[in-house]
GROMACS .gro file of C-alpha atoms in nm:
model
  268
    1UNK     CA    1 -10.511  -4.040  -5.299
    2UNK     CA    2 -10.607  -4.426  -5.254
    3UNK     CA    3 -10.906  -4.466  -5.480
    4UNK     CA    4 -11.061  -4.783  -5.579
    5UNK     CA    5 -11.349  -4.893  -5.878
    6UNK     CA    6 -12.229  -5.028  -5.686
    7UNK     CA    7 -12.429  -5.129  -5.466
    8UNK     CA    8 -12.297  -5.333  -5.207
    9UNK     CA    9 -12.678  -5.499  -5.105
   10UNK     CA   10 -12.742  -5.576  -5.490
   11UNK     CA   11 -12.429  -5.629  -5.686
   12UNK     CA   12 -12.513  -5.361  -5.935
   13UNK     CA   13 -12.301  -5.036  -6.000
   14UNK     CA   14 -12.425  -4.799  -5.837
   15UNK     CA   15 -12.549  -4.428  -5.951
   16UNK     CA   16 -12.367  -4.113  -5.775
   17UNK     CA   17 -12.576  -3.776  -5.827
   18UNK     CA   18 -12.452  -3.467  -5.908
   19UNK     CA   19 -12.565  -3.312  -5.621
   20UNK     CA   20 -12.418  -3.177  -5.392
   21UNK     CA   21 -12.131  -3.032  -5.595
   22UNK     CA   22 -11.781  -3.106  -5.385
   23UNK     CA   23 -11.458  -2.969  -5.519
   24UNK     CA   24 -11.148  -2.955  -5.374
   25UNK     CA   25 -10.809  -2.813  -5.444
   26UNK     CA   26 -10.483  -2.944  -5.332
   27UNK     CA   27 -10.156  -2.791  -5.362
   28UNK     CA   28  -9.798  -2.955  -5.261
   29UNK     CA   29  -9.754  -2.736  -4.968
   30UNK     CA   30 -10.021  -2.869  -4.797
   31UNK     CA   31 -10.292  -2.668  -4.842
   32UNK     CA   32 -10.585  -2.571  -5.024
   33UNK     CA   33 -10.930  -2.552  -5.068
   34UNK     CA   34 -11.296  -2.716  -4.997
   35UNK     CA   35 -11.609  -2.600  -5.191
   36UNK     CA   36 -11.937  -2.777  -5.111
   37UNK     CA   37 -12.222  -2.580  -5.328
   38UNK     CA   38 -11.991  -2.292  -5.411
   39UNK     CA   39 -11.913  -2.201  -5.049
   40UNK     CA   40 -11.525  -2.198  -5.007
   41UNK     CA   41 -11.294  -2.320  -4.723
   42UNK     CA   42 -10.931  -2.268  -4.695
   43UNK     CA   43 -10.794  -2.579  -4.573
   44UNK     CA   44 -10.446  -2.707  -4.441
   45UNK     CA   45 -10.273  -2.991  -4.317
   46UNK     CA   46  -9.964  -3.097  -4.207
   47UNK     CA   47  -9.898  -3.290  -4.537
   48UNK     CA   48 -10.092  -3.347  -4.874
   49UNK     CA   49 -10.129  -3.699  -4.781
   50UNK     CA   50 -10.315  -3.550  -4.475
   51UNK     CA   51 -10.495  -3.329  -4.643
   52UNK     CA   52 -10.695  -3.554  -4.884
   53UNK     CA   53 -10.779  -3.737  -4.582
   54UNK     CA   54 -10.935  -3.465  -4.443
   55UNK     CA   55 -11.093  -3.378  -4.763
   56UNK     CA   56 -11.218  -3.735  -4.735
   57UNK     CA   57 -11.333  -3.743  -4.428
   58UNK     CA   58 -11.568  -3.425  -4.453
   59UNK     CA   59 -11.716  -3.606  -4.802
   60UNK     CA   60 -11.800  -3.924  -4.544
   61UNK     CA   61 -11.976  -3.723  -4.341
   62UNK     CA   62 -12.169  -3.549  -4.611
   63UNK     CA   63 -12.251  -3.924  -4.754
   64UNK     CA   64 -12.368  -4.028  -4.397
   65UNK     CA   65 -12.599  -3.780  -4.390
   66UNK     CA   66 -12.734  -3.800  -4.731
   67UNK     CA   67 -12.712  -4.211  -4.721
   68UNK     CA   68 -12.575  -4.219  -5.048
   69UNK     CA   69 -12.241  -4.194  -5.176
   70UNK     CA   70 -12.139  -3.830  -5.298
   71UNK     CA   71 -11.957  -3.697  -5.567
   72UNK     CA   72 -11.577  -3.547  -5.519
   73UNK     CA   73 -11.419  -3.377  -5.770
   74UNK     CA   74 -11.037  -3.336  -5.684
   75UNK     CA   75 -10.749  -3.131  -5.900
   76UNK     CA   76 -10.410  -3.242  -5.773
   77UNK     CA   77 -10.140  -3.091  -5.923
   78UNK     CA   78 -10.193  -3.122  -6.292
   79UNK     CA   79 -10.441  -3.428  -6.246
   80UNK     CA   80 -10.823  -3.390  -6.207
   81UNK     CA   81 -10.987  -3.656  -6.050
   82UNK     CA   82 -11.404  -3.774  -6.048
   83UNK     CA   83 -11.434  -4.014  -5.749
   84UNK     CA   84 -11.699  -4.123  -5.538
   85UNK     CA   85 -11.686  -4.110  -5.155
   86UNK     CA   86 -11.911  -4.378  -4.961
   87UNK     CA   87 -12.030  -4.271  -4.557
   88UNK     CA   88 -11.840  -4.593  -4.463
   89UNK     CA   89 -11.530  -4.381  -4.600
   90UNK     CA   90 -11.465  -4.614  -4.925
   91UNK     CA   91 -11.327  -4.383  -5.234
   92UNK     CA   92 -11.409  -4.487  -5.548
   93UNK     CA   93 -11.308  -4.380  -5.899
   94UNK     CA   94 -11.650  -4.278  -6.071
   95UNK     CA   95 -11.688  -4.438  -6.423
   96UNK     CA   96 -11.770  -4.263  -6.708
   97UNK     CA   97 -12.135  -4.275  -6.673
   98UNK     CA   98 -12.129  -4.157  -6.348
   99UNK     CA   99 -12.156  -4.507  -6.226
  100UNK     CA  100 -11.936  -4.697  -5.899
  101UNK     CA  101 -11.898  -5.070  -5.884
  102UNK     CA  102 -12.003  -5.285  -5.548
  103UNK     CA  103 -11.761  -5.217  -5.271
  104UNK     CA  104 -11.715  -5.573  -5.141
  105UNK     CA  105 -11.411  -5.620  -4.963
  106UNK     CA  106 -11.303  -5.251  -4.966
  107UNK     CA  107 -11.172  -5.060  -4.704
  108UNK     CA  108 -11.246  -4.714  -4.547
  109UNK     CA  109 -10.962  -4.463  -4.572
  110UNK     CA  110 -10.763  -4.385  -4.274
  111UNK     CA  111 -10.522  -4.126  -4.136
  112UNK     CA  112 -10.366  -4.003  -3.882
  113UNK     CA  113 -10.553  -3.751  -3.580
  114UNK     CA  114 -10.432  -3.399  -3.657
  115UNK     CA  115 -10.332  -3.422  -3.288
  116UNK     CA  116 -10.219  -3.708  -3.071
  117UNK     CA  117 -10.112  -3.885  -3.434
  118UNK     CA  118 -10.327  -4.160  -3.418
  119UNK     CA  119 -10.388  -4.370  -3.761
  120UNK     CA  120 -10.773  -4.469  -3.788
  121UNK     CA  121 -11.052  -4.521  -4.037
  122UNK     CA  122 -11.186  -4.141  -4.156
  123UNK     CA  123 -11.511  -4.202  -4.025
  124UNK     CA  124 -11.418  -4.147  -3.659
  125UNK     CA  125 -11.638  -3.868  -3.537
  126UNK     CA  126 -11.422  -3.831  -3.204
  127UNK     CA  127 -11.066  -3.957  -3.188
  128UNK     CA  128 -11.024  -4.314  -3.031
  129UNK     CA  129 -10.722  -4.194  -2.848
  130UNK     CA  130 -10.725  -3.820  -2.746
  131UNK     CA  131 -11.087  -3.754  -2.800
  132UNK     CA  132 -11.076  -3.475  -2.990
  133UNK     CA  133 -11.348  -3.402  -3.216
  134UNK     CA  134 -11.295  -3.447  -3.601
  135UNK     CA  135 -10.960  -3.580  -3.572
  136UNK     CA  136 -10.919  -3.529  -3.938
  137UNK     CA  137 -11.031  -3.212  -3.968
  138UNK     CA  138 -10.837  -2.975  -4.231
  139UNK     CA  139 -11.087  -2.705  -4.299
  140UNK     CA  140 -10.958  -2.383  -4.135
  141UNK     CA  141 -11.296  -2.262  -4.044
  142UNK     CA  142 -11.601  -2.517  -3.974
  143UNK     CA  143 -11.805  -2.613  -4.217
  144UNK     CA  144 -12.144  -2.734  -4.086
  145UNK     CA  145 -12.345  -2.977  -4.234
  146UNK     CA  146 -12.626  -3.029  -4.093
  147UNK     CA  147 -12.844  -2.862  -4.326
  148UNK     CA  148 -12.727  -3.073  -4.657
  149UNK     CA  149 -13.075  -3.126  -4.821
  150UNK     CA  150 -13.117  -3.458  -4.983
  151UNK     CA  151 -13.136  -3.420  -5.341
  152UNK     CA  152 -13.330  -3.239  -5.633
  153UNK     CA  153 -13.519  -3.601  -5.636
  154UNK     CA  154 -13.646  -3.593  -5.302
  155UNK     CA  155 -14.034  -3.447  -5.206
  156UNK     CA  156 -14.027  -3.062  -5.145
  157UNK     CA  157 -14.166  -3.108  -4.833
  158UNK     CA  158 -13.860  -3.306  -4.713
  159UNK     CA  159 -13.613  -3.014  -4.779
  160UNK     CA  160 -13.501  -2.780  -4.582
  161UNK     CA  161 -13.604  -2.428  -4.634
  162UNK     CA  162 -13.269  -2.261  -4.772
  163UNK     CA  163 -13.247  -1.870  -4.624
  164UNK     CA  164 -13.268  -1.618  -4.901
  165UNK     CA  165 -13.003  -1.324  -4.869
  166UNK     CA  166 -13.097  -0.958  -4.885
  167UNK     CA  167 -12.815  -0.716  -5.047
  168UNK     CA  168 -12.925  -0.309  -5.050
  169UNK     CA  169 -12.681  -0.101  -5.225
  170UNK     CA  170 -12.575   0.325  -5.116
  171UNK     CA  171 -12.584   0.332  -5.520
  172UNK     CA  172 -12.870   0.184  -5.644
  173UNK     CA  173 -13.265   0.176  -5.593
  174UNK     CA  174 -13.276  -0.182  -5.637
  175UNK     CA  175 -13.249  -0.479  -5.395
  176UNK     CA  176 -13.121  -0.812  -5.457
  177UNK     CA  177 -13.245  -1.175  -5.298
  178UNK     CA  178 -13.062  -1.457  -5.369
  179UNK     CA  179 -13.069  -1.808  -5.256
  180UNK     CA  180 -12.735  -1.917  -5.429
  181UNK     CA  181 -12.360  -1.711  -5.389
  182UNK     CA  182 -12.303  -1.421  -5.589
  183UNK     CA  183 -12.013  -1.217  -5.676
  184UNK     CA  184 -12.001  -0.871  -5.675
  185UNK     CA  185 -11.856  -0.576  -5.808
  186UNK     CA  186 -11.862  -0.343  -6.126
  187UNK     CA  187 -11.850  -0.607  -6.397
  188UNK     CA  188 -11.827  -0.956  -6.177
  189UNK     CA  189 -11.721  -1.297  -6.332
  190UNK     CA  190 -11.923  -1.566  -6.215
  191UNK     CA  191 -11.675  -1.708  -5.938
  192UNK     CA  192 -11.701  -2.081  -5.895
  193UNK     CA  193 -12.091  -2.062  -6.054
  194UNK     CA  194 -12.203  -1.767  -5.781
  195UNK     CA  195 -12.444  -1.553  -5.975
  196UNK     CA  196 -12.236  -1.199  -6.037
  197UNK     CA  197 -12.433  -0.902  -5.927
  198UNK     CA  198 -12.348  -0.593  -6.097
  199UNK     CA  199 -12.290  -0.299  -5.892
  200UNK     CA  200 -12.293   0.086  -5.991
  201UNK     CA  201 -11.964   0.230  -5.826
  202UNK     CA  202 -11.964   0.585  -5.929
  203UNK     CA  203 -11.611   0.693  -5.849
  204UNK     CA  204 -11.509   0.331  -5.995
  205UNK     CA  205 -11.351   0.234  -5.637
  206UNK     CA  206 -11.552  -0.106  -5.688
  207UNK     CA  207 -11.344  -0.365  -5.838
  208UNK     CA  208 -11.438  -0.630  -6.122
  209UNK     CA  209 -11.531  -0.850  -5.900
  210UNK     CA  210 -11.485  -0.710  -5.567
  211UNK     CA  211 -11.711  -0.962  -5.321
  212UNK     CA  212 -11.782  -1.308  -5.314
  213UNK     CA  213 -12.145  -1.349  -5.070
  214UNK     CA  214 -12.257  -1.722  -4.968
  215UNK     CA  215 -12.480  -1.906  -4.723
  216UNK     CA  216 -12.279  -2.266  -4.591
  217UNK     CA  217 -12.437  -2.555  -4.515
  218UNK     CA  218 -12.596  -2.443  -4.133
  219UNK     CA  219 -12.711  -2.064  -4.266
  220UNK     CA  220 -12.430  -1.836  -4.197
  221UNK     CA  221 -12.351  -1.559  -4.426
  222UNK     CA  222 -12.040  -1.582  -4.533
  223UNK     CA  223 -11.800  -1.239  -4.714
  224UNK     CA  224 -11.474  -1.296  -4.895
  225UNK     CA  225 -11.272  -1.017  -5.081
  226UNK     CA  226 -11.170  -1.132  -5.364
  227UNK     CA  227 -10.853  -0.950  -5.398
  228UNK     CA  228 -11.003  -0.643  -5.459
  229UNK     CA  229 -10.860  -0.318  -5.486
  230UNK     CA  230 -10.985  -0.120  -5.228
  231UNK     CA  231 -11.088  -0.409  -4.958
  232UNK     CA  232 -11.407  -0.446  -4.743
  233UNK     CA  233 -11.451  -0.332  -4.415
  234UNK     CA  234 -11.733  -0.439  -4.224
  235UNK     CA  235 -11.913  -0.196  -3.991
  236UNK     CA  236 -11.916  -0.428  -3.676
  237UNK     CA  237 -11.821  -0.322  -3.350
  238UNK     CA  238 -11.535  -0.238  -3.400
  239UNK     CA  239 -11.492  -0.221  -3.774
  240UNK     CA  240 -11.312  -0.528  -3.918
  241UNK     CA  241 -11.112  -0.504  -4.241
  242UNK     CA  242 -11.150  -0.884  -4.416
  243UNK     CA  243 -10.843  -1.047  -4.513
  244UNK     CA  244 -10.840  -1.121  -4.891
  245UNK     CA  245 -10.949  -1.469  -4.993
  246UNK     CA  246 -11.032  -1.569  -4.678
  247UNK     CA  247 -11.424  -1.635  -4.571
  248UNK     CA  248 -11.533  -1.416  -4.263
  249UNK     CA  249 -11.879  -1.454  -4.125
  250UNK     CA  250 -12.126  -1.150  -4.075
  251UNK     CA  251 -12.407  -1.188  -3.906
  252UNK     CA  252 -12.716  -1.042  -4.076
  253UNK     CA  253 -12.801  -0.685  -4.051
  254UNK     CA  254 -12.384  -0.591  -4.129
  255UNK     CA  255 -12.320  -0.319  -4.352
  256UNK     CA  256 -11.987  -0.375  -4.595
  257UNK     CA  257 -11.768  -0.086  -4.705
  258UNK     CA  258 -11.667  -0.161  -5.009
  259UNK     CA  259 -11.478   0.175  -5.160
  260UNK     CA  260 -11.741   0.407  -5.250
  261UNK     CA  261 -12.024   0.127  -5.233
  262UNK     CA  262 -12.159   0.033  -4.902
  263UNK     CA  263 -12.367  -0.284  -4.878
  264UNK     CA  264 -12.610  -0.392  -4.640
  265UNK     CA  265 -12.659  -0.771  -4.603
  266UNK     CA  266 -12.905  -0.923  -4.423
  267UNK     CA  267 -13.175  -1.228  -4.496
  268UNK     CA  268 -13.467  -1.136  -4.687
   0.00000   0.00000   0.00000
């Protein structure tokens, strides 16, 4: 990944917050993943070269919205990079104290359109040749961001109102709410900082950590299994069984089947 080490209006180096938290995952085949505020996407590209673009690319577009560079933390390979993505689509290492230097004379990264081939700056909304939308796309399912609040700084007024998630359990009196992702199941580890939700399972057909449950960026509610044991099947019409490790959105008001544990997930 091209990277290079402020404030291009002052001269001074410039502050990157920690919010929002952006991780992403790259493996040599040419996949992996995206997490913006623990909310997962598989991603995949035609090439890992491609693939950081497109990791770049959806960071720009976060940045332009925010209008402030944001925070990318990559693991490639054995190698774990801290960089700093600008909306003009200029990477920059991050410094130790969380700090970028003036991007005078930089450059925006560029790539190729996942279609018609295309080489051109990652801030394209629309390709300049085909006109496809997000020419650099990699994310296997959309990821929305138009409701990416500004930061913890910013007046409470000015945020957006995040929806709070409902969870009623066949096997338990009590009802969960929860603004942030939680995990699931009989004993659950806290999967990539969701709060885990214990769960009574009496015939112990819940896994561990059977369910991962988030909200993304535009309010969708959003079930992975997480490998379990006995799956989740969602009573929609008709029933869908969730492929493991891969997000599926429910709309609120579904009911999960989740061995001997049905769930009922909904906004609160």
């Amino acid at each position: 990944m091209s990277t290079t080490t402020g404030n291009p209006a002052t001269g001074q180096h410039e502050h990157v917050a920690q919010w929002p938290r952006i991780n992403a995952a790259i493996d040599p085949d040419g996949r992996g993943t995206l997490n913006i505020n623990g909310t997962e996407r598989p991603c995949v590209a035609a090439s890992v070269d491609e693939l950081r673009t497109g990791v770049i690319a959806r960071c720009a577009q976060i940045a332009a919205q925010l209008h402030r560079p944001v925070r990318l933390t990559v693991t490639d390979g054995a190698s774990t990079w801290a960089m700093a993505v600008r909306a003009e689509g200029i990477v920059q290492l991050l410094e130790d104290d969380s700090t970028i230097p003036p991007a005078d004379g930089l450059a925006a990264h560029e790539g190729r359109c996942r279609i018609c081939r295309r080489l051109q700056p990652v801030t394209q909304a629309h390709c300049v040749q085909c006109g496809i939308p997000e020419p650099h796309r990699v994310e296997t399912v959309g990821f929305g961001t138009g409701d990416v609040e500004a930061d913890e700084h910013s007046p409470a007024g000015a945020q957006a109102e995040r929806p709070r998630l409902q969870l009623t359990f066949s096997t338990q009196a009590s009802v969960v709410e929860a603004t942030e992702g939680v995990a699931l199941g009989r004993n659950p580890d806290p999967v990539g900082g969701r709060r885990p939700i214990q769960v009574v399972s009496h015939e112990l057909q819940l896994s561990r950590t059977h369910a991962l449950i988030d909200i993304d960026d535009t309010g969708r509610i959003l079930v992975t299994d997480h490998h379990s044991g006995n799956g989740i099947e969602a009573q929609t019409n008709p029933p869908m069984r969730l492929t493991p490790g891969r997000p599926h959105i429910v709309q609120p008001g579904t009911t999960l089947l989740m061995g001997d544990v049905a769930v009922l997930v909904d906004f609160a």
